[in-house]
mmCIF file of C-alpha atoms and ligand atoms in Angstrom:
data_model
loop_
_atom_site.group_PDB
_atom_site.id
_atom_site.type_symbol
_atom_site.label_atom_id
_atom_site.label_comp_id
_atom_site.label_asym_id
_atom_site.label_seq_id
_atom_site.Cartn_x
_atom_site.Cartn_y
_atom_site.Cartn_z
ATOM 1 C CA MET A 59 -12.288 -18.917 5.574
ATOM 2 C CA ARG A 60 -12.135 -18.410 1.830
ATOM 3 C CA ILE A 61 -10.631 -14.989 1.187
ATOM 4 C CA LEU A 62 -10.441 -12.920 -2.015
ATOM 5 C CA ILE A 63 -7.513 -10.529 -2.499
ATOM 6 C CA THR A 64 -7.676 -8.068 -5.399
ATOM 7 C CA GLY A 65 -4.194 -6.974 -6.442
ATOM 8 C CA GLY A 66 -2.803 -10.046 -4.705
ATOM 9 C CA ALA A 67 0.145 -10.476 -7.093
ATOM 10 C CA GLY A 68 1.545 -7.097 -6.094
ATOM 11 C CA PHE A 69 4.030 -6.209 -3.370
ATOM 12 C CA LEU A 70 1.636 -6.039 -0.411
ATOM 13 C CA GLY A 71 -0.922 -8.496 -1.794
ATOM 14 C CA SER A 72 1.626 -11.298 -2.134
ATOM 15 C CA HIS A 73 2.735 -10.880 1.493
ATOM 16 C CA LEU A 74 -0.906 -10.846 2.586
ATOM 17 C CA SER A 75 -1.498 -14.062 0.606
ATOM 18 C CA ASP A 76 1.443 -15.715 2.396
ATOM 19 C CA ARG A 77 0.128 -14.694 5.801
ATOM 20 C CA LEU A 78 -3.483 -15.779 5.207
ATOM 21 C CA LEU A 79 -2.394 -19.169 3.833
ATOM 22 C CA LYS A 80 -0.060 -19.607 6.816
ATOM 23 C CA ASP A 81 -3.042 -18.907 9.092
ATOM 24 C CA GLY A 82 -4.925 -21.783 7.394
ATOM 25 C CA HIS A 83 -7.262 -19.878 5.049
ATOM 26 C CA GLU A 84 -8.016 -20.415 1.367
ATOM 27 C CA VAL A 85 -6.916 -17.515 -0.834
ATOM 28 C CA ILE A 86 -8.170 -16.434 -4.262
ATOM 29 C CA VAL A 87 -6.114 -13.690 -5.934
ATOM 30 C CA ILE A 88 -7.415 -11.611 -8.810
ATOM 31 C CA ASP A 89 -4.931 -9.305 -10.497
ATOM 32 C CA ASN A 90 -4.443 -7.850 -13.992
ATOM 33 C CA LEU A 91 -0.631 -7.952 -13.516
ATOM 34 C CA PHE A 92 -0.235 -4.252 -14.399
ATOM 35 C CA THR A 93 2.328 -3.711 -11.635
ATOM 36 C CA GLY A 94 2.124 -7.134 -9.989
ATOM 37 C CA ARG A 95 4.165 -10.138 -11.031
ATOM 38 C CA LYS A 96 3.578 -13.879 -11.210
ATOM 39 C CA GLN A 97 7.029 -14.168 -9.634
ATOM 40 C CA ASN A 98 5.598 -12.746 -6.389
ATOM 41 C CA ILE A 99 3.150 -15.648 -6.077
ATOM 42 C CA ALA A 100 5.055 -18.375 -7.962
ATOM 43 C CA HIS A 101 5.821 -20.185 -4.688
ATOM 44 C CA LEU A 102 2.064 -20.413 -3.971
ATOM 45 C CA LEU A 103 0.830 -21.762 -7.307
ATOM 46 C CA GLY A 104 1.117 -25.439 -6.298
ATOM 47 C CA ASN A 105 -0.752 -24.890 -3.036
ATOM 48 C CA PRO A 106 -4.269 -26.407 -3.260
ATOM 49 C CA LYS A 107 -5.571 -23.622 -1.010
ATOM 50 C CA PHE A 108 -4.386 -20.924 -3.442
ATOM 51 C CA GLU A 109 -5.922 -19.784 -6.743
ATOM 52 C CA PHE A 110 -4.807 -17.039 -9.129
ATOM 53 C CA VAL A 111 -7.136 -15.501 -11.708
ATOM 54 C CA ARG A 112 -5.948 -12.865 -14.180
ATOM 55 C CA HIS A 113 -8.776 -10.363 -14.065
ATOM 56 C CA ASP A 114 -9.288 -6.606 -14.066
ATOM 57 C CA VAL A 115 -11.303 -5.243 -11.129
ATOM 58 C CA ILE A 116 -13.117 -2.744 -13.323
ATOM 59 C CA ASP A 117 -14.938 -5.748 -14.823
ATOM 60 C CA PRO A 118 -17.449 -7.376 -12.426
ATOM 61 C CA PHE A 119 -16.524 -10.619 -10.661
ATOM 62 C CA LYS A 120 -18.286 -13.169 -8.489
ATOM 63 C CA PHE A 121 -16.742 -15.496 -5.925
ATOM 64 C CA GLU A 122 -18.271 -17.235 -2.919
ATOM 65 C CA VAL A 123 -15.992 -15.828 -0.238
ATOM 66 C CA ASP A 124 -16.101 -14.909 3.451
ATOM 67 C CA GLN A 125 -13.777 -11.916 3.234
ATOM 68 C CA ILE A 126 -12.443 -9.542 0.567
ATOM 69 C CA TYR A 127 -9.258 -7.469 0.699
ATOM 70 C CA ASN A 128 -9.282 -4.767 -1.991
ATOM 71 C CA LEU A 129 -5.670 -3.916 -2.836
ATOM 72 C CA ALA A 130 -5.887 -3.578 -6.629
ATOM 73 C CA CYS A 131 -4.430 -0.227 -7.691
ATOM 74 C CA PRO A 132 -0.987 0.854 -8.871
ATOM 75 C CA ALA A 133 0.673 2.524 -5.873
ATOM 76 C CA SER A 134 3.827 4.122 -7.239
ATOM 77 C CA PRO A 135 3.475 7.688 -8.637
ATOM 78 C CA PRO A 136 5.038 6.914 -12.074
ATOM 79 C CA HIS A 137 2.782 3.882 -12.468
ATOM 80 C CA TYR A 138 -0.479 5.444 -11.293
ATOM 81 C CA GLN A 139 0.232 8.483 -13.492
ATOM 82 C CA PHE A 140 0.993 6.294 -16.551
ATOM 83 C CA ASN A 141 -2.737 5.980 -17.326
ATOM 84 C CA PRO A 142 -4.461 8.283 -14.836
ATOM 85 C CA ILE A 143 -7.997 7.705 -16.077
ATOM 86 C CA LYS A 144 -7.506 3.971 -15.643
ATOM 87 C CA THR A 145 -6.184 4.596 -12.120
ATOM 88 C CA THR A 146 -9.356 6.449 -11.117
ATOM 89 C CA LYS A 147 -11.498 3.727 -12.709
ATOM 90 C CA THR A 148 -9.563 1.034 -10.870
ATOM 91 C CA SER A 149 -10.077 2.749 -7.517
ATOM 92 C CA VAL A 150 -13.697 3.735 -7.991
ATOM 93 C CA VAL A 151 -15.187 0.959 -10.140
ATOM 94 C CA GLY A 152 -12.993 -1.602 -8.358
ATOM 95 C CA ALA A 153 -14.431 -0.445 -5.026
ATOM 96 C CA ILE A 154 -17.997 -0.637 -6.353
ATOM 97 C CA ASN A 155 -17.388 -4.167 -7.641
ATOM 98 C CA CYS A 156 -15.879 -5.302 -4.320
ATOM 99 C CA LEU A 157 -18.662 -3.702 -2.306
ATOM 100 C CA GLY A 158 -21.390 -5.141 -4.555
ATOM 101 C CA LEU A 159 -19.906 -8.607 -4.125
ATOM 102 C CA ALA A 160 -19.507 -8.120 -0.361
ATOM 103 C CA LYS A 161 -23.156 -7.082 -0.096
ATOM 104 C CA ARG A 162 -24.313 -10.076 -2.113
ATOM 105 C CA VAL A 163 -22.292 -12.757 -0.293
ATOM 106 C CA LYS A 164 -22.232 -10.958 3.106
ATOM 107 C CA ALA A 165 -18.452 -10.843 3.222
ATOM 108 C CA ARG A 166 -16.401 -8.481 5.383
ATOM 109 C CA VAL A 167 -14.554 -6.176 2.963
ATOM 110 C CA PHE A 168 -11.267 -4.349 3.507
ATOM 111 C CA GLN A 169 -10.104 -1.279 1.626
ATOM 112 C CA ALA A 170 -6.413 -0.464 1.206
ATOM 113 C CA SER A 171 -6.652 3.310 1.406
ATOM 114 C CA THR A 172 -3.681 5.595 1.760
ATOM 115 C CA SER A 173 -2.035 8.488 3.541
ATOM 116 C CA GLU A 174 -2.431 10.278 0.184
ATOM 117 C CA VAL A 175 -6.020 11.056 1.234
ATOM 118 C CA TYR A 176 -4.336 13.709 3.442
ATOM 119 C CA GLY A 177 -2.622 15.233 0.361
ATOM 120 C CA ASP A 178 0.104 17.749 1.248
ATOM 121 C CA PRO A 179 -0.934 17.883 4.890
ATOM 122 C CA ALA A 180 -1.268 21.141 6.794
ATOM 123 C CA LEU A 181 -1.536 19.167 10.059
ATOM 124 C CA HIS A 182 1.405 17.105 11.328
ATOM 125 C CA PRO A 183 1.414 14.230 12.256
ATOM 126 C CA GLN A 184 -1.802 13.182 10.540
ATOM 127 C CA PRO A 185 -4.709 11.807 12.624
ATOM 128 C CA GLU A 186 -7.673 10.071 10.953
ATOM 129 C CA SER A 187 -9.899 13.051 11.832
ATOM 130 C CA TYR A 188 -7.913 15.323 9.464
ATOM 131 C CA TRP A 189 -9.764 15.887 6.171
ATOM 132 C CA GLY A 190 -6.657 16.571 4.148
ATOM 133 C CA ASN A 191 -5.265 19.093 1.699
ATOM 134 C CA VAL A 192 -5.642 17.509 -1.739
ATOM 135 C CA ASN A 193 -5.348 19.128 -5.177
ATOM 136 C CA PRO A 194 -8.370 17.783 -7.133
ATOM 137 C CA ILE A 195 -6.919 18.518 -10.607
ATOM 138 C CA GLY A 196 -3.199 17.738 -10.360
ATOM 139 C CA LYS A 197 -1.036 14.818 -11.481
ATOM 140 C CA ARG A 198 -1.520 12.932 -8.202
ATOM 141 C CA SER A 199 -5.287 13.513 -8.171
ATOM 142 C CA CYS A 200 -6.178 10.344 -10.096
ATOM 143 C CA TYR A 201 -4.787 8.358 -7.178
ATOM 144 C CA ASP A 202 -5.650 10.660 -4.262
ATOM 145 C CA GLU A 203 -9.202 11.436 -5.350
ATOM 146 C CA GLY A 204 -9.773 7.862 -6.559
ATOM 147 C CA LYS A 205 -8.840 6.580 -3.100
ATOM 148 C CA ARG A 206 -10.924 9.285 -1.400
ATOM 149 C CA CYS A 207 -13.957 8.357 -3.529
ATOM 150 C CA ALA A 208 -13.386 4.678 -2.705
ATOM 151 C CA GLU A 209 -13.519 5.558 1.010
ATOM 152 C CA THR A 210 -16.770 7.445 0.373
ATOM 153 C CA LEU A 211 -18.231 4.372 -1.344
ATOM 154 C CA PHE A 212 -17.135 2.091 1.490
ATOM 155 C CA PHE A 213 -18.825 4.272 4.106
ATOM 156 C CA ASP A 214 -21.998 4.740 2.000
ATOM 157 C CA TYR A 215 -22.351 0.971 1.441
ATOM 158 C CA HIS A 216 -21.812 0.573 5.177
ATOM 159 C CA ARG A 217 -24.466 3.139 6.143
ATOM 160 C CA GLU A 218 -26.974 2.331 3.391
ATOM 161 C CA ASN A 219 -26.537 -1.423 2.962
ATOM 162 C CA LYS A 220 -24.957 -2.510 6.251
ATOM 163 C CA VAL A 221 -21.912 -3.868 4.432
ATOM 164 C CA ASP A 222 -19.275 -4.935 6.969
ATOM 165 C CA ILE A 223 -16.294 -2.740 6.008
ATOM 166 C CA ARG A 224 -12.775 -2.103 7.285
ATOM 167 C CA VAL A 225 -10.724 0.812 5.952
ATOM 168 C CA VAL A 226 -7.001 1.211 6.523
ATOM 169 C CA ARG A 227 -4.913 4.242 5.538
ATOM 170 C CA ILE A 228 -1.485 2.866 4.664
ATOM 171 C CA PHE A 229 1.611 5.057 5.054
ATOM 172 C CA ASN A 230 4.727 4.392 2.909
ATOM 173 C CA THR A 231 5.521 0.694 3.209
ATOM 174 C CA TYR A 232 8.574 -1.087 1.814
ATOM 175 C CA GLY A 233 10.149 -4.525 1.746
ATOM 176 C CA PRO A 234 11.001 -7.578 -0.367
ATOM 177 C CA ARG A 235 8.997 -8.019 -3.619
ATOM 178 C CA MET A 236 8.855 -4.335 -4.478
ATOM 179 C CA HIS A 237 9.369 -4.258 -8.242
ATOM 180 C CA PRO A 238 12.894 -3.137 -9.207
ATOM 181 C CA ASN A 239 11.266 -0.623 -11.604
ATOM 182 C CA ASP A 240 8.578 0.348 -9.113
ATOM 183 C CA GLY A 241 9.782 3.956 -8.968
ATOM 184 C CA ARG A 242 9.116 4.507 -5.265
ATOM 185 C CA VAL A 243 11.911 5.935 -3.237
ATOM 186 C CA VAL A 244 13.149 2.936 -1.203
ATOM 187 C CA SER A 245 13.452 0.600 -4.186
ATOM 188 C CA ASN A 246 14.918 3.384 -6.361
ATOM 189 C CA PHE A 247 17.690 4.157 -3.866
ATOM 190 C CA ILE A 248 18.543 0.480 -3.312
ATOM 191 C CA VAL A 249 18.553 -0.415 -7.017
ATOM 192 C CA GLN A 250 20.589 2.691 -7.909
ATOM 193 C CA ALA A 251 23.177 1.973 -5.206
ATOM 194 C CA ARG A 252 23.466 -1.676 -6.242
ATOM 195 C CA LYS A 253 24.063 -0.654 -9.868
ATOM 196 C CA GLY A 254 26.610 1.971 -8.808
ATOM 197 C CA GLU A 255 24.326 4.728 -10.151
ATOM 198 C CA ASP A 256 23.806 7.994 -8.294
ATOM 199 C CA SER A 257 20.850 8.307 -5.902
ATOM 200 C CA THR A 258 18.223 10.618 -7.394
ATOM 201 C CA ILE A 259 16.925 12.972 -4.717
ATOM 202 C CA TYR A 260 13.886 14.887 -5.932
ATOM 203 C CA GLY A 261 14.071 18.518 -4.817
ATOM 204 C CA ASP A 262 16.395 19.417 -1.963
ATOM 205 C CA GLY A 263 15.659 16.163 -0.097
ATOM 206 C CA SER A 264 14.185 17.885 2.959
ATOM 207 C CA GLN A 265 10.701 16.405 2.414
ATOM 208 C CA THR A 266 9.872 13.675 4.925
ATOM 209 C CA ARG A 267 8.202 10.267 4.870
ATOM 210 C CA SER A 268 7.640 7.573 7.493
ATOM 211 C CA PHE A 269 8.575 4.070 6.357
ATOM 212 C CA CYS A 270 6.864 0.909 7.603
ATOM 213 C CA TYR A 271 8.333 -2.565 7.026
ATOM 214 C CA VAL A 272 5.854 -4.828 5.223
ATOM 215 C CA ASP A 273 5.535 -7.473 7.985
ATOM 216 C CA ASP A 274 4.422 -4.838 10.502
ATOM 217 C CA LEU A 275 1.811 -3.544 8.077
ATOM 218 C CA ILE A 276 0.369 -7.009 7.334
ATOM 219 C CA GLU A 277 0.061 -7.688 11.075
ATOM 220 C CA GLY A 278 -1.944 -4.453 11.335
ATOM 221 C CA PHE A 279 -4.203 -5.545 8.432
ATOM 222 C CA LEU A 280 -5.011 -8.829 10.184
ATOM 223 C CA ARG A 281 -5.710 -7.151 13.498
ATOM 224 C CA LEU A 282 -8.070 -4.647 11.858
ATOM 225 C CA MET A 283 -9.893 -7.369 9.958
ATOM 226 C CA THR A 284 -10.404 -9.626 12.990
ATOM 227 C CA GLN A 285 -11.739 -7.039 15.468
ATOM 228 C CA THR A 286 -15.242 -5.581 15.608
ATOM 229 C CA ALA A 287 -14.794 -2.395 17.666
ATOM 230 C CA THR A 288 -14.118 -0.129 14.659
ATOM 231 C CA VAL A 289 -14.553 -0.118 10.899
ATOM 232 C CA GLY A 290 -11.868 2.567 10.552
ATOM 233 C CA PRO A 291 -10.468 4.487 8.891
ATOM 234 C CA ILE A 292 -7.291 3.574 10.758
ATOM 235 C CA ASN A 293 -3.770 4.792 10.000
ATOM 236 C CA ILE A 294 -1.167 2.057 9.804
ATOM 237 C CA GLY A 295 2.421 3.141 9.425
ATOM 238 C CA ASN A 296 5.664 3.671 11.246
ATOM 239 C CA PRO A 297 5.846 7.053 13.008
ATOM 240 C CA GLY A 298 9.643 7.252 12.549
ATOM 241 C CA GLU A 299 10.107 10.229 10.208
ATOM 242 C CA PHE A 300 13.062 10.703 7.845
ATOM 243 C CA THR A 301 14.051 13.206 5.170
ATOM 244 C CA MET A 302 14.758 11.766 1.728
ATOM 245 C CA LYS A 303 18.350 12.921 2.128
ATOM 246 C CA GLN A 304 18.657 10.868 5.334
ATOM 247 C CA LEU A 305 17.112 7.861 3.591
ATOM 248 C CA ALA A 306 19.533 8.154 0.667
ATOM 249 C CA GLU A 307 22.540 8.427 2.990
ATOM 250 C CA LEU A 308 21.447 5.446 5.094
ATOM 251 C CA THR A 309 20.784 3.324 2.002
ATOM 252 C CA LEU A 310 24.195 4.176 0.538
ATOM 253 C CA LYS A 311 25.864 3.311 3.840
ATOM 254 C CA LEU A 312 24.137 -0.101 3.926
ATOM 255 C CA VAL A 313 24.612 -1.008 0.238
ATOM 256 C CA GLY A 314 28.112 0.467 -0.088
ATOM 257 C CA GLY A 315 29.660 1.343 -3.437
ATOM 258 C CA PRO A 316 30.676 4.535 -5.236
ATOM 259 C CA SER A 317 27.248 6.212 -5.726
ATOM 260 C CA LYS A 318 26.749 9.893 -4.875
ATOM 261 C CA LEU A 319 23.603 11.913 -4.206
ATOM 262 C CA VAL A 320 22.284 13.922 -7.170
ATOM 263 C CA HIS A 321 19.283 16.245 -7.246
ATOM 264 C CA ARG A 322 16.394 16.073 -9.718
ATOM 265 C CA PRO A 323 13.321 18.349 -9.992
ATOM 266 C CA LEU A 324 10.668 17.878 -7.320
ATOM 267 C CA PRO A 325 7.461 16.441 -8.867
ATOM 268 C CA ALA A 326 4.350 18.646 -8.685
ATOM 269 C CA ASP A 327 2.280 18.404 -5.470
ATOM 270 C CA ASP A 328 4.883 16.194 -3.759
ATOM 271 C CA PRO A 329 3.851 16.236 -0.059
ATOM 272 C CA LYS A 330 6.413 18.073 2.084
ATOM 273 C CA GLN A 331 5.928 15.987 5.211
ATOM 274 C CA ARG A 332 4.161 12.806 6.292
ATOM 275 C CA ARG A 333 3.959 10.947 9.582
ATOM 276 C CA PRO A 334 1.075 8.839 10.917
ATOM 277 C CA ASP A 335 -0.616 9.465 14.227
ATOM 278 C CA ILE A 336 -1.141 5.809 15.283
ATOM 279 C CA THR A 337 -3.125 6.465 18.479
ATOM 280 C CA LEU A 338 -6.233 4.771 17.039
ATOM 281 C CA ALA A 339 -4.310 1.721 15.818
ATOM 282 C CA GLN A 340 -2.841 1.280 19.277
ATOM 283 C CA LYS A 341 -6.259 1.661 20.884
ATOM 284 C CA TYR A 342 -8.267 -0.647 18.601
ATOM 285 C CA LEU A 343 -5.649 -3.100 17.314
ATOM 286 C CA ASN A 344 -4.507 -4.534 20.604
ATOM 287 C CA GLY A 345 -1.582 -2.161 21.067
ATOM 288 C CA TRP A 346 -0.343 -2.569 17.486
ATOM 289 C CA ALA A 347 2.954 -0.789 16.879
ATOM 290 C CA PRO A 348 5.712 -1.269 14.314
ATOM 291 C CA THR A 349 8.541 -3.548 15.453
ATOM 292 C CA VAL A 350 11.085 -3.317 12.618
ATOM 293 C CA PRO A 351 13.319 -0.207 12.660
ATOM 294 C CA LEU A 352 14.193 1.396 9.314
ATOM 295 C CA GLU A 353 17.807 0.216 9.269
ATOM 296 C CA GLU A 354 16.829 -3.406 9.926
ATOM 297 C CA GLY A 355 14.018 -3.287 7.348
ATOM 298 C CA LEU A 356 16.361 -1.797 4.775
ATOM 299 C CA ARG A 357 18.900 -4.570 5.404
ATOM 300 C CA ARG A 358 16.221 -7.219 4.732
ATOM 301 C CA THR A 359 15.034 -5.391 1.622
ATOM 302 C CA ILE A 360 18.592 -5.034 0.310
ATOM 303 C CA GLU A 361 19.059 -8.824 0.734
ATOM 304 C CA TYR A 362 15.994 -9.340 -1.488
ATOM 305 C CA PHE A 363 17.267 -6.956 -4.150
ATOM 306 C CA LYS A 364 20.535 -8.907 -4.304
ATOM 307 C CA THR A 365 18.435 -11.629 -5.983
ATOM 308 C CA GLN A 366 16.887 -9.138 -8.449
ATOM 309 C CA VAL A 367 19.540 -6.675 -9.666
HETATM 310 P P1 NAD B 25 1.624 -2.842 -6.233
HETATM 311 O O1 NAD B 25 1.616 -1.974 -7.447
HETATM 312 O O2 NAD B 25 2.771 -3.763 -6.031
HETATM 313 O O3 NAD B 25 0.306 -3.732 -6.183
HETATM 314 C C1 NAD B 25 -0.915 -3.371 -6.779
HETATM 315 C C2 NAD B 25 -1.485 -4.603 -7.462
HETATM 316 O O4 NAD B 25 -2.758 -4.264 -8.054
HETATM 317 C C3 NAD B 25 -0.590 -5.097 -8.604
HETATM 318 O O5 NAD B 25 -0.428 -6.490 -8.496
HETATM 319 C C4 NAD B 25 -1.362 -4.704 -9.854
HETATM 320 O O6 NAD B 25 -1.085 -5.553 -10.952
HETATM 321 C C5 NAD B 25 -2.794 -4.808 -9.368
HETATM 322 N N1 NAD B 25 -3.744 -4.001 -10.156
HETATM 323 C C6 NAD B 25 -3.612 -2.709 -10.528
HETATM 324 N N2 NAD B 25 -4.687 -2.330 -11.233
HETATM 325 C C7 NAD B 25 -5.516 -3.406 -11.302
HETATM 326 C C8 NAD B 25 -6.779 -3.644 -11.908
HETATM 327 N N3 NAD B 25 -7.433 -2.676 -12.601
HETATM 328 N N4 NAD B 25 -7.336 -4.867 -11.782
HETATM 329 C C9 NAD B 25 -6.695 -5.855 -11.096
HETATM 330 N N5 NAD B 25 -5.492 -5.698 -10.518
HETATM 331 C C10 NAD B 25 -4.922 -4.465 -10.620
HETATM 332 O O7 NAD B 25 1.454 -1.864 -4.984
HETATM 333 P P2 NAD B 25 1.373 -2.172 -3.419
HETATM 334 O O8 NAD B 25 2.379 -1.327 -2.759
HETATM 335 O O9 NAD B 25 1.344 -3.638 -3.179
HETATM 336 O O10 NAD B 25 -0.055 -1.554 -3.075
HETATM 337 C C11 NAD B 25 -1.187 -2.360 -2.799
HETATM 338 C C12 NAD B 25 -2.332 -1.464 -2.355
HETATM 339 O O11 NAD B 25 -1.968 -0.753 -1.172
HETATM 340 C C13 NAD B 25 -2.731 -0.414 -3.395
HETATM 341 O O12 NAD B 25 -4.140 -0.269 -3.395
HETATM 342 C C14 NAD B 25 -2.093 0.846 -2.869
HETATM 343 O O13 NAD B 25 -2.794 2.007 -3.253
HETATM 344 C C15 NAD B 25 -2.148 0.632 -1.362
HETATM 345 N N6 NAD B 25 -1.112 1.411 -0.665
HETATM 346 C C16 NAD B 25 0.182 0.988 -0.670
HETATM 347 C C17 NAD B 25 1.144 1.752 -0.023
HETATM 348 C C18 NAD B 25 2.587 1.332 0.062
HETATM 349 O O14 NAD B 25 3.399 2.084 0.613
HETATM 350 N N7 NAD B 25 2.993 0.160 -0.401
HETATM 351 C C19 NAD B 25 0.787 2.959 0.602
HETATM 352 C C20 NAD B 25 -0.539 3.362 0.551
HETATM 353 C C21 NAD B 25 -1.482 2.562 -0.076
HETATM 354 N N1 UDP B 26 11.772 10.469 -4.251
HETATM 355 C C1 UDP B 26 13.107 10.800 -4.452
HETATM 356 N N2 UDP B 26 13.832 10.052 -5.341
HETATM 357 C C2 UDP B 26 13.316 9.002 -6.014
HETATM 358 C C3 UDP B 26 11.949 8.656 -5.795
HETATM 359 C C4 UDP B 26 11.215 9.431 -4.917
HETATM 360 O O1 UDP B 26 13.630 11.741 -3.837
HETATM 361 O O2 UDP B 26 14.048 8.378 -6.805
HETATM 362 C C5 UDP B 26 10.998 11.254 -3.258
HETATM 363 C C6 UDP B 26 9.647 11.741 -3.745
HETATM 364 O O3 UDP B 26 9.766 12.986 -4.400
HETATM 365 C C7 UDP B 26 8.882 11.845 -2.443
HETATM 366 C C8 UDP B 26 9.462 10.717 -1.589
HETATM 367 O O4 UDP B 26 10.712 10.387 -2.185
HETATM 368 O O5 UDP B 26 9.134 13.063 -1.808
HETATM 369 C C9 UDP B 26 8.589 9.480 -1.558
HETATM 370 O O6 UDP B 26 8.270 9.143 -2.893
HETATM 371 P P1 UDP B 26 7.502 7.806 -3.288
HETATM 372 O O7 UDP B 26 7.274 7.867 -4.751
HETATM 373 O O8 UDP B 26 8.218 6.630 -2.728
HETATM 374 O O9 UDP B 26 6.112 7.872 -2.500
HETATM 375 P P2 UDP B 26 5.045 9.024 -2.163
HETATM 376 O O10 UDP B 26 5.030 9.060 -0.701
HETATM 377 O O11 UDP B 26 5.502 10.346 -2.738
HETATM 378 O O12 UDP B 26 3.804 8.528 -2.791
#
């Protein structure tokens, strides 16, 4: 197949490109390189089955493709809050442009949605049936509401125009090719420890997240895209749940060095807890479950960062 990936020069998109090329497909990446890097796809540029186009998804695009993966959107809070209006446009107009193209060329289209659609969840762990607890006017809203509106568009194009959609809700994923300045917690703690700087814990560090290693996530993407029993939304993430204090301590243990834990103010609307209910993924995605434990995934990610900082 010929497959379009928006945001394909980013962290997840570059791993998805690798996997699809390995499986024998042709890949076209479009990316405006806001948070993505040519470095992430440099090893693919000589491959005749790979094409990169610098393009912004808020401007229309046309490609003759069989499938579309829509990943374009900054994912780290500091980056999506840098230009919040642009973030909402990227999510909403980007979704409309992907769905319009999918309708026209009859391509199956995949949306990278997020656990942020659950906001600061009042239900724990979070099943797909939970409608969420999202502030519509806060600093995270550009991302959360943009992604929620994108889901709405996907399901309306599906109902109204029979577009063949797949929607995944991704929980915190980490691994090689995260940008050293990404600002998300795993890369921050690793980079800080490697530089001998203190680990910045926001708030008291009791808030929890569940961390999925990138290879497990990409396997889930492929399984969702190749089955026909559900269009989603489907949670994909690792149900192992850790406090940020535990994550900082584990990272320091693995990296070594003199760093200490320091506390910084908790950002507004920071979710207190997050853990995916993966019952649906296991049911529809052939028993999908994460295989890489946090400590092992962190070791692999630390090896990558040794080449970066
Ligand atoms: P990332 O920032 O590394 O990748 C996003 C990519 O999109 C970058 O290459 C960026 O340059 C590109 N992009 C941003 N705006 C664009 C625009 N207007 N036009 C074209 N390209 C644009 O982040 P990531 O972690 O790889 O996330 C990929 C997708 O997965 C995002 O949609 C994100 O919301 C979603 N997601 C990721 C996680 C996670 O934990 N990694 C969790 C939930 C959802
Ligand atoms: N966090 C932290 N220190 C950092 C970066 C983040 O304690 O240097 C916390 C953040 O407040 C949140 C959690 O780690 O509670 C995960 O943050 P991240 O930005 O990685 O993703 P989120 O799940 O909040 O989108």
